[in-house]
Short mmCIF file of C-alpha atoms in Angstrom, two decimals:
data_model
loop_
_atom_site.label_atom_id
_atom_site.label_comp_id
_atom_site.label_asym_id
_atom_site.label_seq_id
_atom_site.Cartn_x
_atom_site.Cartn_y
_atom_site.Cartn_z
CA UNK A 1 -4.50 200.40 123.38
CA UNK A 2 -7.61 199.45 121.51
CA UNK A 3 -10.84 199.40 123.47
CA UNK A 4 -14.41 198.43 122.69
CA UNK A 5 -17.24 199.87 124.77
CA UNK A 6 -20.81 198.69 125.05
CA UNK A 7 -22.59 201.15 127.30
CA UNK A 8 -25.87 199.26 127.67
CA UNK A 9 -25.45 196.35 130.13
CA UNK A 10 -29.06 195.22 129.73
CA UNK A 11 -31.89 195.88 127.30
CA UNK A 12 -35.32 194.50 126.66
CA UNK A 13 -37.66 194.58 123.69
CA UNK A 14 -41.10 193.28 122.89
CA UNK A 15 -41.35 190.47 120.41
CA UNK A 16 -41.68 191.75 116.80
CA UNK A 17 -40.28 195.16 117.66
CA UNK A 18 -36.92 196.67 116.73
CA UNK A 19 -33.99 197.23 119.06
CA UNK A 20 -30.58 198.83 118.60
CA UNK A 21 -27.49 197.86 120.57
CA UNK A 22 -24.67 200.38 120.80
CA UNK A 23 -20.94 199.87 120.43
CA UNK A 24 -18.09 202.33 120.22
CA UNK A 25 -14.42 201.61 119.81
CA UNK A 26 -11.18 203.45 120.09
CA UNK A 27 -8.28 202.81 117.75
CA UNK A 28 -5.70 204.62 115.68
CA UNK A 29 -5.66 201.79 113.15
CA UNK A 30 -7.42 202.18 109.81
CA UNK A 31 -7.58 198.58 108.65
CA UNK A 32 -9.78 196.42 110.84
CA UNK A 33 -12.86 194.25 111.09
CA UNK A 34 -15.80 194.65 113.42
CA UNK A 35 -18.09 191.84 114.51
CA UNK A 36 -21.20 191.25 116.52
CA UNK A 37 -21.35 187.90 118.30
CA UNK A 38 -24.35 186.43 120.07
CA UNK A 39 -24.12 184.21 123.15
CA UNK A 40 -27.48 182.61 123.98
CA UNK A 41 -28.14 180.83 127.30
CA UNK A 42 -26.37 177.75 125.90
CA UNK A 43 -23.22 179.94 125.95
CA UNK A 44 -22.22 178.94 122.42
CA UNK A 45 -20.76 182.01 120.70
CA UNK A 46 -22.36 182.65 117.32
CA UNK A 47 -21.26 185.18 114.72
CA UNK A 48 -24.13 187.50 113.87
CA UNK A 49 -22.60 189.96 111.43
CA UNK A 50 -19.25 191.33 110.25
CA UNK A 51 -18.14 194.67 108.85
CA UNK A 52 -14.92 195.51 107.05
CA UNK A 53 -13.67 198.96 107.97
CA UNK A 54 -12.86 199.97 104.42
CA UNK A 55 -16.39 199.22 103.20
CA UNK A 56 -18.74 202.15 103.59
CA UNK A 57 -21.85 200.10 102.99
CA UNK A 58 -23.44 198.83 106.17
CA UNK A 59 -23.58 195.05 106.49
CA UNK A 60 -26.93 193.28 106.63
CA UNK A 61 -27.84 189.69 107.50
CA UNK A 62 -31.57 189.06 107.32
CA UNK A 63 -33.09 190.81 110.37
CA UNK A 64 -29.72 192.05 111.58
CA UNK A 65 -28.06 195.18 110.27
CA UNK A 66 -25.37 197.53 111.44
CA UNK A 67 -24.87 201.27 111.41
CA UNK A 68 -21.15 201.72 110.90
CA UNK A 69 -19.91 205.26 111.44
CA UNK A 70 -16.16 205.07 110.93
CA UNK A 71 -15.36 208.67 111.77
CA UNK A 72 -17.36 208.48 114.96
CA UNK A 73 -15.96 204.99 115.70
CA UNK A 74 -19.44 203.67 116.24
CA UNK A 75 -20.83 200.26 115.27
CA UNK A 76 -24.41 199.67 116.39
CA UNK A 77 -26.49 196.56 115.77
CA UNK A 78 -30.16 196.80 114.80
CA UNK A 79 -32.38 193.77 115.25
CA UNK A 80 -35.67 194.01 113.41
CA UNK A 81 -38.77 191.93 114.11
CA UNK A 82 -37.24 190.65 117.35
CA UNK A 83 -37.86 187.00 118.13
CA UNK A 84 -37.75 185.11 121.42
CA UNK A 85 -34.69 183.27 120.11
CA UNK A 86 -32.81 186.55 119.95
CA UNK A 87 -32.62 186.56 123.74
CA UNK A 88 -28.88 186.42 124.41
CA UNK A 89 -25.83 188.35 125.42
CA UNK A 90 -24.41 190.30 122.48
CA UNK A 91 -20.76 191.19 122.14
CA UNK A 92 -19.18 193.74 119.83
CA UNK A 93 -15.64 192.82 118.80
CA UNK A 94 -12.76 194.46 116.93
CA UNK A 95 -9.72 192.94 115.25
CA UNK A 96 -6.72 194.61 113.67
CA UNK A 97 -6.18 193.38 110.10
CA UNK A 98 -2.65 194.72 110.13
CA UNK A 99 -1.68 192.34 112.91
CA UNK A 100 -0.92 188.65 112.42
CA UNK A 101 -2.27 187.68 115.82
CA UNK A 102 -5.92 187.91 114.91
CA UNK A 103 -6.82 188.69 118.52
CA UNK A 104 -10.37 189.87 119.05
CA UNK A 105 -11.00 192.75 121.42
CA UNK A 106 -14.44 192.33 122.98
CA UNK A 107 -16.78 194.82 124.52
CA UNK A 108 -18.38 194.21 127.89
CA UNK A 109 -21.53 192.77 126.36
CA UNK A 110 -25.21 193.69 126.33
CA UNK A 111 -27.81 191.28 127.67
CA UNK A 112 -30.92 191.42 125.50
CA UNK A 113 -34.23 190.05 126.72
CA UNK A 114 -36.99 189.63 124.15
CA UNK A 115 -40.38 189.60 125.84
CA UNK A 116 -43.44 187.83 124.46
CA UNK B 1 -19.81 175.49 108.55
CA UNK B 2 -16.67 174.89 110.55
CA UNK B 3 -17.14 173.21 113.91
CA UNK B 4 -15.03 173.48 117.01
CA UNK B 5 -15.59 171.00 119.81
CA UNK B 6 -14.50 171.04 123.43
CA UNK B 7 -14.20 168.19 125.86
CA UNK B 8 -15.32 167.85 128.54
CA UNK B 9 -18.32 170.17 128.64
CA UNK B 10 -18.34 170.08 132.44
CA UNK B 11 -15.72 168.93 134.91
CA UNK B 12 -15.51 168.93 138.67
CA UNK B 13 -12.14 168.39 140.29
CA UNK B 14 -10.67 168.59 143.74
CA UNK B 15 -8.39 171.38 144.84
CA UNK B 16 -4.76 170.60 144.06
CA UNK B 17 -5.42 168.34 141.12
CA UNK B 18 -4.91 169.09 137.42
CA UNK B 19 -7.49 169.02 134.70
CA UNK B 20 -7.09 168.99 130.92
CA UNK B 21 -9.52 170.58 128.46
CA UNK B 22 -9.37 169.65 124.79
CA UNK B 23 -10.29 171.88 121.87
CA UNK B 24 -10.63 170.33 118.43
CA UNK B 25 -11.35 171.74 115.00
CA UNK B 26 -13.49 169.02 113.44
CA UNK B 27 -13.47 169.76 109.75
CA UNK B 28 -10.65 172.19 109.18
CA UNK B 29 -7.06 172.76 110.16
CA UNK B 30 -6.47 175.51 112.67
CA UNK B 31 -2.99 176.93 112.90
CA UNK B 32 -4.15 179.44 115.49
CA UNK B 33 -6.44 178.79 118.43
CA UNK B 34 -7.39 181.01 121.32
CA UNK B 35 -8.31 180.28 124.92
CA UNK B 36 -10.72 182.49 126.83
CA UNK B 37 -12.07 182.59 130.33
CA UNK B 38 -15.53 183.93 131.10
CA UNK B 39 -17.16 184.75 134.41
CA UNK B 40 -20.98 184.88 134.70
CA UNK B 41 -22.53 187.77 132.81
CA UNK B 42 -19.13 189.10 131.84
CA UNK B 43 -17.17 189.35 128.63
CA UNK B 44 -14.63 186.89 127.33
CA UNK B 45 -11.14 187.41 128.67
CA UNK B 46 -8.38 186.23 126.36
CA UNK B 47 -5.91 184.02 128.20
CA UNK B 48 -3.56 182.97 125.44
CA UNK B 49 -3.02 182.50 121.73
CA UNK B 50 -2.00 179.02 120.69
CA UNK B 51 -0.07 178.43 117.49
CA UNK B 52 0.52 174.95 116.13
CA UNK B 53 4.05 173.78 116.72
CA UNK B 54 5.16 176.70 118.84
CA UNK B 55 4.82 178.01 122.35
CA UNK B 56 1.63 179.76 123.31
CA UNK B 57 1.56 183.50 123.78
CA UNK B 58 -0.01 184.40 127.11
CA UNK B 59 -1.81 187.61 127.93
CA UNK B 60 -0.48 189.80 130.68
CA UNK B 61 -1.44 188.54 134.11
CA UNK B 62 -2.07 184.95 133.03
CA UNK B 63 0.17 182.45 134.80
CA UNK B 64 1.76 180.31 132.11
CA UNK B 65 2.89 177.68 134.60
CA UNK B 66 -0.63 177.29 135.89
CA UNK B 67 -2.44 177.29 132.56
CA UNK B 68 -0.43 175.03 130.27
CA UNK B 69 -1.36 175.21 126.62
CA UNK B 70 -0.24 172.73 124.00
CA UNK B 71 -1.07 172.93 120.30
CA UNK B 72 0.57 169.78 119.04
CA UNK B 73 -1.45 169.29 115.88
CA UNK B 74 -3.45 171.34 113.41
CA UNK B 75 -6.71 170.13 114.90
CA UNK B 76 -6.06 169.95 118.63
CA UNK B 77 -5.13 172.40 121.35
CA UNK B 78 -5.23 171.56 125.03
CA UNK B 79 -5.45 173.67 128.16
CA UNK B 80 -4.28 172.09 131.39
CA UNK B 81 -5.12 173.81 134.64
CA UNK B 82 -2.45 172.65 137.07
CA UNK B 83 -2.89 172.50 140.83
CA UNK B 84 -6.39 173.85 140.49
CA UNK B 85 -7.94 175.97 143.23
CA UNK B 86 -11.52 177.13 143.76
CA UNK B 87 -10.70 180.52 142.24
CA UNK B 88 -9.92 178.74 138.95
CA UNK B 89 -13.56 177.75 138.71
CA UNK B 90 -14.89 179.39 135.57
CA UNK B 91 -16.19 178.86 132.06
CA UNK B 92 -13.38 178.25 129.58
CA UNK B 93 -13.93 178.76 125.86
CA UNK B 94 -11.64 177.98 122.97
CA UNK B 95 -11.82 179.29 119.43
CA UNK B 96 -10.08 178.63 116.14
CA UNK B 97 -9.18 181.18 113.56
CA UNK B 98 -10.85 180.63 110.22
CA UNK B 99 -8.19 179.24 107.86
CA UNK B 100 -8.89 181.59 104.99
CA UNK B 101 -6.44 184.20 103.75
CA UNK B 102 -7.49 187.59 105.02
CA UNK B 103 -10.17 186.21 107.32
CA UNK B 104 -10.18 187.23 110.93
CA UNK B 105 -13.25 185.35 112.07
CA UNK B 106 -13.07 182.85 114.87
CA UNK B 107 -15.17 179.75 115.35
CA UNK B 108 -15.93 179.09 118.98
CA UNK B 109 -16.22 175.88 120.93
CA UNK B 110 -19.22 175.30 123.22
CA UNK B 111 -17.16 175.92 126.34
CA UNK B 112 -16.16 173.94 129.41
CA UNK B 113 -17.47 174.65 132.87
CA UNK B 114 -14.80 173.93 135.47
CA UNK B 115 -15.69 173.64 139.11
CA UNK B 116 -12.92 173.18 141.65
CA UNK B 117 -14.05 171.95 145.05
#
């Protein structure tokens, strides 16, 4: 069975600094997507960034970038110039592109606190 | 961007009663919707996958007779918690799969907080 592991339950960072959230996954599939979702205190889930497994280039969205290491099955999220609004719970998620269900497999989540 | 709404945002009901939660895709048609349950500071737990016009597919351990899911149209899925008990109190989130070929993204609703007294 596919699993997604986020080993950092809680993290904190000073405003304007950089922080990296870790995510590893276990799968025998080769065709999949990876996502990072953000859930702020409002609890609305927001897509932060996506990565297609067959693309070697790491995805980037403004201050958010990933380090995708397919062989190591690692998918970390780097947040640069952290802002107070980045305070949220972050979830790493995996989906099998070869399956019609489209079910997301979520990690346990990492709570990030950005301090002023 | 695509918007998914949920109604109500909060509901309090008495033990033994039933409560219905609606999930709507506002500006797109969603053939597939998902229902999640989330406890405080925990991850989302998938309850079921809802496909328009067919029976929902429930995850292992989820009581299908207790959590009734209906996806009668391309823009509406409902979750009915029947004979609710205090242990059903939780945060329920729905999502809709992006209707683009090859896309596996999901748009999420804002969630519904259910409290059973």
